[in-house]
PDB file of C-alpha atoms in Angstrom:
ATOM      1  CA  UNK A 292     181.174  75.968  81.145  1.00 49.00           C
ATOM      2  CA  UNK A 293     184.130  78.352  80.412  1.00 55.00           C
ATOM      3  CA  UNK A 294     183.271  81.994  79.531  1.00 55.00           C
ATOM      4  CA  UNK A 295     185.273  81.456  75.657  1.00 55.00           C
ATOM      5  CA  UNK A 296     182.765  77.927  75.048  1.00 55.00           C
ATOM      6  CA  UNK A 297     179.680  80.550  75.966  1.00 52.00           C
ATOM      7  CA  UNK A 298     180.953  83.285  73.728  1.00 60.00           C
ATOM      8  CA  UNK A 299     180.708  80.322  71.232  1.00 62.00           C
ATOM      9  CA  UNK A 300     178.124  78.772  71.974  1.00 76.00           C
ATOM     10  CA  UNK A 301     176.029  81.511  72.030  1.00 69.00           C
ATOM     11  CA  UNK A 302     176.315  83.192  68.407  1.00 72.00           C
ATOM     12  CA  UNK A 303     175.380  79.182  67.435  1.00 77.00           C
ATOM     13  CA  UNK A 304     172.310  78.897  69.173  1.00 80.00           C
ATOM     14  CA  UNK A 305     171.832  82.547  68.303  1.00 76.00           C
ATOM     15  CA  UNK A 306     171.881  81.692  64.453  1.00 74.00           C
ATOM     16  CA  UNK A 307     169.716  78.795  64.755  1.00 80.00           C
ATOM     17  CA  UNK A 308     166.942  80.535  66.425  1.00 81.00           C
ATOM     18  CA  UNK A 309     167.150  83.131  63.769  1.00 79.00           C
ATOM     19  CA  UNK A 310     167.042  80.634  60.740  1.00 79.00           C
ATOM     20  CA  UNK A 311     164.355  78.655  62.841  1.00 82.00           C
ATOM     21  CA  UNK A 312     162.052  81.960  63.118  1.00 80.00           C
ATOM     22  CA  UNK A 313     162.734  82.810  59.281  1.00 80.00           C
ATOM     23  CA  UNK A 314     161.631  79.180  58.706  1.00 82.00           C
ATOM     24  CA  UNK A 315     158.486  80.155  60.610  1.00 83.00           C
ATOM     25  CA  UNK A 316     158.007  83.374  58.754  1.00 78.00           C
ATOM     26  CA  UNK A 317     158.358  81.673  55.839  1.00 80.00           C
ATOM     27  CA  UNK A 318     155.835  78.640  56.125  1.00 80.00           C
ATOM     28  CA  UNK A 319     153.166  80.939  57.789  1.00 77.00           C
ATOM     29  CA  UNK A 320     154.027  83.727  54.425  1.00 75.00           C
ATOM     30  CA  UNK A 321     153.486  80.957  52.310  1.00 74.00           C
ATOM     31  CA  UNK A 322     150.405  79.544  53.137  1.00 71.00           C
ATOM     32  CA  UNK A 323     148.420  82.818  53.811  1.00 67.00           C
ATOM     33  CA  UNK A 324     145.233  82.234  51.758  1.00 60.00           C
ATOM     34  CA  UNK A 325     145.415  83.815  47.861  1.00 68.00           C
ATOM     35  CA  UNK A 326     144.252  87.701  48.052  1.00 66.00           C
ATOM     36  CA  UNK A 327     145.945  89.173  45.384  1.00 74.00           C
ATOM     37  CA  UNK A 328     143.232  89.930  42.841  1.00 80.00           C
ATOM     38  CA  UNK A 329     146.071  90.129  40.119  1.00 85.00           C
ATOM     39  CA  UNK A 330     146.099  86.303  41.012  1.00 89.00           C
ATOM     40  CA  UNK A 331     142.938  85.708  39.245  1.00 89.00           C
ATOM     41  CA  UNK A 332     143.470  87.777  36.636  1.00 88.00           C
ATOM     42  CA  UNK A 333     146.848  86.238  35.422  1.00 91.00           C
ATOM     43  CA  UNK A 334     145.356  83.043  35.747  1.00 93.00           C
ATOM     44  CA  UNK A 335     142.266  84.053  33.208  1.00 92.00           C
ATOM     45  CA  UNK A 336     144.985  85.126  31.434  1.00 91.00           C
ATOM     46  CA  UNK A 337     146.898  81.958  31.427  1.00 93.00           C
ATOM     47  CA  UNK A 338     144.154  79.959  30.417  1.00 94.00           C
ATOM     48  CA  UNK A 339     143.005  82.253  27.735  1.00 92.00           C
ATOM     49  CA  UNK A 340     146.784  81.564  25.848  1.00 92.00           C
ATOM     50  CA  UNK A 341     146.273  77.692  26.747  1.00 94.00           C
ATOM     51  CA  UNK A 342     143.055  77.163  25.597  1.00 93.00           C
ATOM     52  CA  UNK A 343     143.162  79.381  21.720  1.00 91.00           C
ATOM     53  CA  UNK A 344     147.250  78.419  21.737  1.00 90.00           C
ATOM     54  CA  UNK A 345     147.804  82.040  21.099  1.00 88.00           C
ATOM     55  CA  UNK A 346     148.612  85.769  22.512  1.00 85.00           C
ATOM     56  CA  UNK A 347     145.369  88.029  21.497  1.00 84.00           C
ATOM     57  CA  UNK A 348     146.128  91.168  19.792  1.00 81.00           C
ATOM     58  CA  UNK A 349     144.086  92.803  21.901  1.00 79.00           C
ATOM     59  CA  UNK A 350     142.590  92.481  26.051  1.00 77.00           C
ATOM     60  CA  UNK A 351     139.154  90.938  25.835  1.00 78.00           C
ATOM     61  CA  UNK A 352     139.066  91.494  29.307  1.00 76.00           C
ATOM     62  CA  UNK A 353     139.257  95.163  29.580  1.00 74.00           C
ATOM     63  CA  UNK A 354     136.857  97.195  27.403  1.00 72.00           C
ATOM     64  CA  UNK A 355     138.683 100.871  28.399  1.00 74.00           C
ATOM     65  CA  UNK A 356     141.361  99.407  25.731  1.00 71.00           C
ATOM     66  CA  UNK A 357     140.010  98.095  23.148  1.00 72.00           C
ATOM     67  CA  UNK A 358     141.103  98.614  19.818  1.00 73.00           C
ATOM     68  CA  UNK A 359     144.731  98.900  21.453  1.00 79.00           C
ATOM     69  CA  UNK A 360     147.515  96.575  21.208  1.00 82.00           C
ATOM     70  CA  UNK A 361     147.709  94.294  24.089  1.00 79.00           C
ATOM     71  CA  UNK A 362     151.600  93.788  25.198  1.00 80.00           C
ATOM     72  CA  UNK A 363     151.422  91.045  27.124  1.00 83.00           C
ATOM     73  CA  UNK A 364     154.976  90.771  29.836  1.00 84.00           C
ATOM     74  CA  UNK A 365     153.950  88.252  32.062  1.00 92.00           C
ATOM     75  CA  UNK A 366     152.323  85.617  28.717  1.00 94.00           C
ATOM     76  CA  UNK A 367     154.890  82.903  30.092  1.00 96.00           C
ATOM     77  CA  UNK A 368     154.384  83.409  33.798  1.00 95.00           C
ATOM     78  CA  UNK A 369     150.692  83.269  33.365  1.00 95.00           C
ATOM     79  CA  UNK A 370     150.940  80.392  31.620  1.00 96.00           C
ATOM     80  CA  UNK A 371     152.862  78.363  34.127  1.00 96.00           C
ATOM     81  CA  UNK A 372     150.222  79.324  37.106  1.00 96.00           C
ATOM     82  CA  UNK A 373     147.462  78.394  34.863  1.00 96.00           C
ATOM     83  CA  UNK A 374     149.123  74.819  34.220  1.00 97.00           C
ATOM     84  CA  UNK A 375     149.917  74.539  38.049  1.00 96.00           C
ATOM     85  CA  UNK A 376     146.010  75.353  39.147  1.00 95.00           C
ATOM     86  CA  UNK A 377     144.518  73.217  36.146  1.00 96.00           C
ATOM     87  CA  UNK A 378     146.767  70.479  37.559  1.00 96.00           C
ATOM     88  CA  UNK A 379     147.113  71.145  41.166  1.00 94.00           C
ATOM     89  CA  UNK A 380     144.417  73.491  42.338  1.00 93.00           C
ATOM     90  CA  UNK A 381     144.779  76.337  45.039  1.00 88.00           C
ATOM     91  CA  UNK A 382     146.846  73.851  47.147  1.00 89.00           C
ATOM     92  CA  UNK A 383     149.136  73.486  44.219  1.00 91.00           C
ATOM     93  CA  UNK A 384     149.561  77.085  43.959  1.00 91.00           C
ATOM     94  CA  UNK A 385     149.932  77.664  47.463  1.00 88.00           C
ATOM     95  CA  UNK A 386     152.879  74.888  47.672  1.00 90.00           C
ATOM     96  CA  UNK A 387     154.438  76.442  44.492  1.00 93.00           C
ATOM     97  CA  UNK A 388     154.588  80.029  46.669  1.00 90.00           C
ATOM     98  CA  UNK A 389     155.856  78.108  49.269  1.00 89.00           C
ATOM     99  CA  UNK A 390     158.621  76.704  47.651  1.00 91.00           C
ATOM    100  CA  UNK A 391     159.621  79.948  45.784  1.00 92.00           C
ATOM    101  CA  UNK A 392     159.870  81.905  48.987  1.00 90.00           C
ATOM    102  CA  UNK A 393     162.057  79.188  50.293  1.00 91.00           C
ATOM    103  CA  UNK A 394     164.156  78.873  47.068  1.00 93.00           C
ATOM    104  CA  UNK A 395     164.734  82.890  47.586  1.00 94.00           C
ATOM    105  CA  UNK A 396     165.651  82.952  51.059  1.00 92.00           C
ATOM    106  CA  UNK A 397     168.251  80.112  50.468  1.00 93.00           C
ATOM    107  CA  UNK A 398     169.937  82.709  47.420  1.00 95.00           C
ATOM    108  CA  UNK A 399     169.392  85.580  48.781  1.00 94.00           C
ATOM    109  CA  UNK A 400     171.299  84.024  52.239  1.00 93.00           C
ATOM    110  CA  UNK A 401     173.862  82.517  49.654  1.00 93.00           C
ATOM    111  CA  UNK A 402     174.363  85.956  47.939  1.00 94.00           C
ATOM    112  CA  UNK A 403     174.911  88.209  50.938  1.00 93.00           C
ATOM    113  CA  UNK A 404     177.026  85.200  52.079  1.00 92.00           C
ATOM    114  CA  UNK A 405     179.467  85.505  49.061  1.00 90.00           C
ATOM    115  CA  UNK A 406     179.989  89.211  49.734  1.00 89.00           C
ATOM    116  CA  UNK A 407     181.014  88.223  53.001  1.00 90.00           C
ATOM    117  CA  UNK A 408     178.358  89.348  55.538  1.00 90.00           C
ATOM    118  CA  UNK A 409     178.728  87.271  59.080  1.00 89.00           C
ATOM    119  CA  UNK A 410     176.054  84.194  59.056  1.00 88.00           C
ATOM    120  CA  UNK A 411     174.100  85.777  61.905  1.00 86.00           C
ATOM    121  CA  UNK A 412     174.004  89.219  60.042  1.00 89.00           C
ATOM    122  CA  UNK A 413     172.781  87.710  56.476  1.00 90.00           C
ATOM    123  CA  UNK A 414     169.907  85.559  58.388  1.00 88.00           C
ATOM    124  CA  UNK A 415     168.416  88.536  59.360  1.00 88.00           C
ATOM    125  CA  UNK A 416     169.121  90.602  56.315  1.00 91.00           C
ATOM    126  CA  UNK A 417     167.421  88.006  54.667  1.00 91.00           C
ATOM    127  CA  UNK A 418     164.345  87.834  57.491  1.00 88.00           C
ATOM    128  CA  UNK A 419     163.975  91.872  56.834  1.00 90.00           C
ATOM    129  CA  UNK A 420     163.715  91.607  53.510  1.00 90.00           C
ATOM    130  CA  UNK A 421     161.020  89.217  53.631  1.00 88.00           C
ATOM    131  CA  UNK A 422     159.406  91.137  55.783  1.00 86.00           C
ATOM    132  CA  UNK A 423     159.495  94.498  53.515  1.00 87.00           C
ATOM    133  CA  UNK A 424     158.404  92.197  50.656  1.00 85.00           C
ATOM    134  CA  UNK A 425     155.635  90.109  51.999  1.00 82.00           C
ATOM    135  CA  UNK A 426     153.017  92.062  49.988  1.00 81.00           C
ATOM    136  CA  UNK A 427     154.909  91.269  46.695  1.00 84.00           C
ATOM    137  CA  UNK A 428     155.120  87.827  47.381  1.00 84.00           C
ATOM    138  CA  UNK A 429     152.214  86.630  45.869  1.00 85.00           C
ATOM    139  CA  UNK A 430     151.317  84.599  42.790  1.00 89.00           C
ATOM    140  CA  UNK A 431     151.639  87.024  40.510  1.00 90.00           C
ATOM    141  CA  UNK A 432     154.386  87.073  37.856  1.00 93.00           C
ATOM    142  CA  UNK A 433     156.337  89.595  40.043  1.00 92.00           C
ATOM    143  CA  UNK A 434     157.871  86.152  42.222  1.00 92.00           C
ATOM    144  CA  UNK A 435     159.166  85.046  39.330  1.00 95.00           C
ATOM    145  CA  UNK A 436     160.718  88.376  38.750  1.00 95.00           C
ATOM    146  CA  UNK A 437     162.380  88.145  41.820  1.00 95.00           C
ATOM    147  CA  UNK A 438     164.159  84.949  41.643  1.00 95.00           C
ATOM    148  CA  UNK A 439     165.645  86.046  38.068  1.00 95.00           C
ATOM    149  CA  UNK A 440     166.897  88.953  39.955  1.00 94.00           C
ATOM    150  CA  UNK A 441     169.150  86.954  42.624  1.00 95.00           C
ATOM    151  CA  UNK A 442     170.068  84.443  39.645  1.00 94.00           C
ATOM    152  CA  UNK A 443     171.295  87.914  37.486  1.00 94.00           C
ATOM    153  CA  UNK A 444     172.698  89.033  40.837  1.00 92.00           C
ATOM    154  CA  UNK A 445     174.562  85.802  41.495  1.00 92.00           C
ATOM    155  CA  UNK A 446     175.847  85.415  38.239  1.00 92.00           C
ATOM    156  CA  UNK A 447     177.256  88.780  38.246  1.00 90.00           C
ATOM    157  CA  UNK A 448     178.883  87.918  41.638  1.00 88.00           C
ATOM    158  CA  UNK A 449     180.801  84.793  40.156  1.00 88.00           C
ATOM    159  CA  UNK A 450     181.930  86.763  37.170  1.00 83.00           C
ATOM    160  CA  UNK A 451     185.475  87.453  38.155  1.00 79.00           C
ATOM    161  CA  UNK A 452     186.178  83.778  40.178  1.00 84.00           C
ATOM    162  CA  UNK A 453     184.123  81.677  37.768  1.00 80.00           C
ATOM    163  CA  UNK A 454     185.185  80.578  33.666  1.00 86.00           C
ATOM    164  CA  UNK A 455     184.637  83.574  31.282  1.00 79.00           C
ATOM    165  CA  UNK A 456     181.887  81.716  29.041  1.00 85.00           C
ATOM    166  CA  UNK A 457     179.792  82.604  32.558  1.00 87.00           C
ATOM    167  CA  UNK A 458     178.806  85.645  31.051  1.00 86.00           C
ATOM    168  CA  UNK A 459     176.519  83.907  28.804  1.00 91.00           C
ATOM    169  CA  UNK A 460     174.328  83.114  31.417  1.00 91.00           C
ATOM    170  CA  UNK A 461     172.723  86.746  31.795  1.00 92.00           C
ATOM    171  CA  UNK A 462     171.101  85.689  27.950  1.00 94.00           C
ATOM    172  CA  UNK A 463     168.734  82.771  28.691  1.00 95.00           C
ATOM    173  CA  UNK A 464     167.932  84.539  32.035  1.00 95.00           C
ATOM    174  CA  UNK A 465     166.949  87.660  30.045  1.00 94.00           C
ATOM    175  CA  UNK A 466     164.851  85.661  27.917  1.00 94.00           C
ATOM    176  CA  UNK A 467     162.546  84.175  30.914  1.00 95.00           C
ATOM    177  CA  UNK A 468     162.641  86.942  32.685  1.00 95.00           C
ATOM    178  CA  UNK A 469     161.096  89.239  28.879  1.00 94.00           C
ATOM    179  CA  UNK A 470     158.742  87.154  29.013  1.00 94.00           C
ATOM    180  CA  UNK A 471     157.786  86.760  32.555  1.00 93.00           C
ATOM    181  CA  UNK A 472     157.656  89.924  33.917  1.00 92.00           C
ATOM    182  CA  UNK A 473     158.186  94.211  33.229  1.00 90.00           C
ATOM    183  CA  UNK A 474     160.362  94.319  35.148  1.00 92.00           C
ATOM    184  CA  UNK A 475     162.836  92.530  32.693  1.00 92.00           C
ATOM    185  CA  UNK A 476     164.951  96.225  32.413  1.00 92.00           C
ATOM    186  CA  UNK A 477     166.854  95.295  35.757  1.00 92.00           C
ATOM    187  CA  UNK A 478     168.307  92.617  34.006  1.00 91.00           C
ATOM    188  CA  UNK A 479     169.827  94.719  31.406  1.00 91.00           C
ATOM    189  CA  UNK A 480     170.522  97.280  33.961  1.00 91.00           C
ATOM    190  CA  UNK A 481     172.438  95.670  36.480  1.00 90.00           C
ATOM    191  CA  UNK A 482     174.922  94.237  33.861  1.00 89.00           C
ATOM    192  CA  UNK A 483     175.090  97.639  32.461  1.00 88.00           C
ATOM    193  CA  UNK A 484     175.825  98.968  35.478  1.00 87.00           C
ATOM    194  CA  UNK A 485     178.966  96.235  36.045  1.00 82.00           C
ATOM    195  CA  UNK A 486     180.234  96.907  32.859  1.00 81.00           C
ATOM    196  CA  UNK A 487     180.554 100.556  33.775  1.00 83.00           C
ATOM    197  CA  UNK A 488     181.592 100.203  36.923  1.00 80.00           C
ATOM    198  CA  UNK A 489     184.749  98.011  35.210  1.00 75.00           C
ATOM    199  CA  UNK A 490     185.251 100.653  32.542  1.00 75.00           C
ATOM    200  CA  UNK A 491     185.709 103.210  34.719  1.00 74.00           C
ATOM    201  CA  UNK A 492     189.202 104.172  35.963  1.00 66.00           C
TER     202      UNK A 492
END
């Protein structure tokens, strides 16, 4: 084999052993058992709104706050696990984790692919950062958060190539992501930010 067919070759099988190991990382993250105690909790939570069809004023689970108003971030989110375990069990929750961690590898990889970072380089970008997040991965509304964040991210990415009604996007994404999570002010902050960044001279 010639010398220029290894220095091909080699990135190749380089890049597949990466993605394969990421693949790994990601099947063993995902079905590491449930130890999040927030898990339970949002999924008391979630049944609580299912079961009286409403958002309580106040936390009847937390007597250090009563007679304060409950403001409830994560009512949708907590909602959707509670539907998932009612219909699907632990398994069911454990292949929904699963799946999320795989659907934000695949846009995180597309994202820092778009900005133009070499295959091998956004592979292990992406394998880092699920490393750095594996104890934020869990099901708690915060994974939700996450993949609103690369959707906000990507949108703003395809703002300049893509139609100008693309904009629009950012609102129904902002919605979801009110009601799924606190940390909902990134999504009005990373827009802000663009739109600053384009003002300026």
């Amino acid at each position: 084999m010639r010398t220029s067919e290894l220095r091909g070759t080699a990135p190749r099988i380089l890049g597949v052993a990466l993605g394969l190991l990421l693949a790994v990382h990601l099947v063993l993250l995902g079905f590491f058992q449930i130890s999040s105690e927030d898990t339970w909790w949002h999924l008391k939570q979630g049944e609580l709104y299912v079961m009286t069809f409403s958002l309580p004023a106040q936390d009847p689970f937390a007597f250090t706050t009563a007679g304060r108003e409950w403001i409830k971030y994560s009512w949708l989110a907590d909602i959707l696990f509670y539907l998932l375990y009612r219909a699907a069990g632990l398994p069911g929750l454990v292949v929904f984790r699963l799946l999320m961690l795989t659907l934000l590898a695949l846009v995180l990889y597309r994202i820092v692919r778009w900005c133009g970072l070499h295959p091998l380089a956004a592979i292990l970008l992406v394998f880092l950062a699920s490393l750095a997040l594996r104890f934020r991965l869990w099901i708690r509304p915060e994974l939700l958060s996450f993949a609103l964040l690369l959707a906000v991210l990507a949108l703003l990415l395809r703002l300049r190539e893509g139609p100008p009604g693309l904009v629009y996007g950012l609102l129904p994404i902002q919605i979801l992501w009110t009601n799924m999570h606190a940390s909902f002010v990134f999504g009005i902050a990373l827009p802000g930010l663009v739109l600053g960044a384009n003002l300026l001279p």
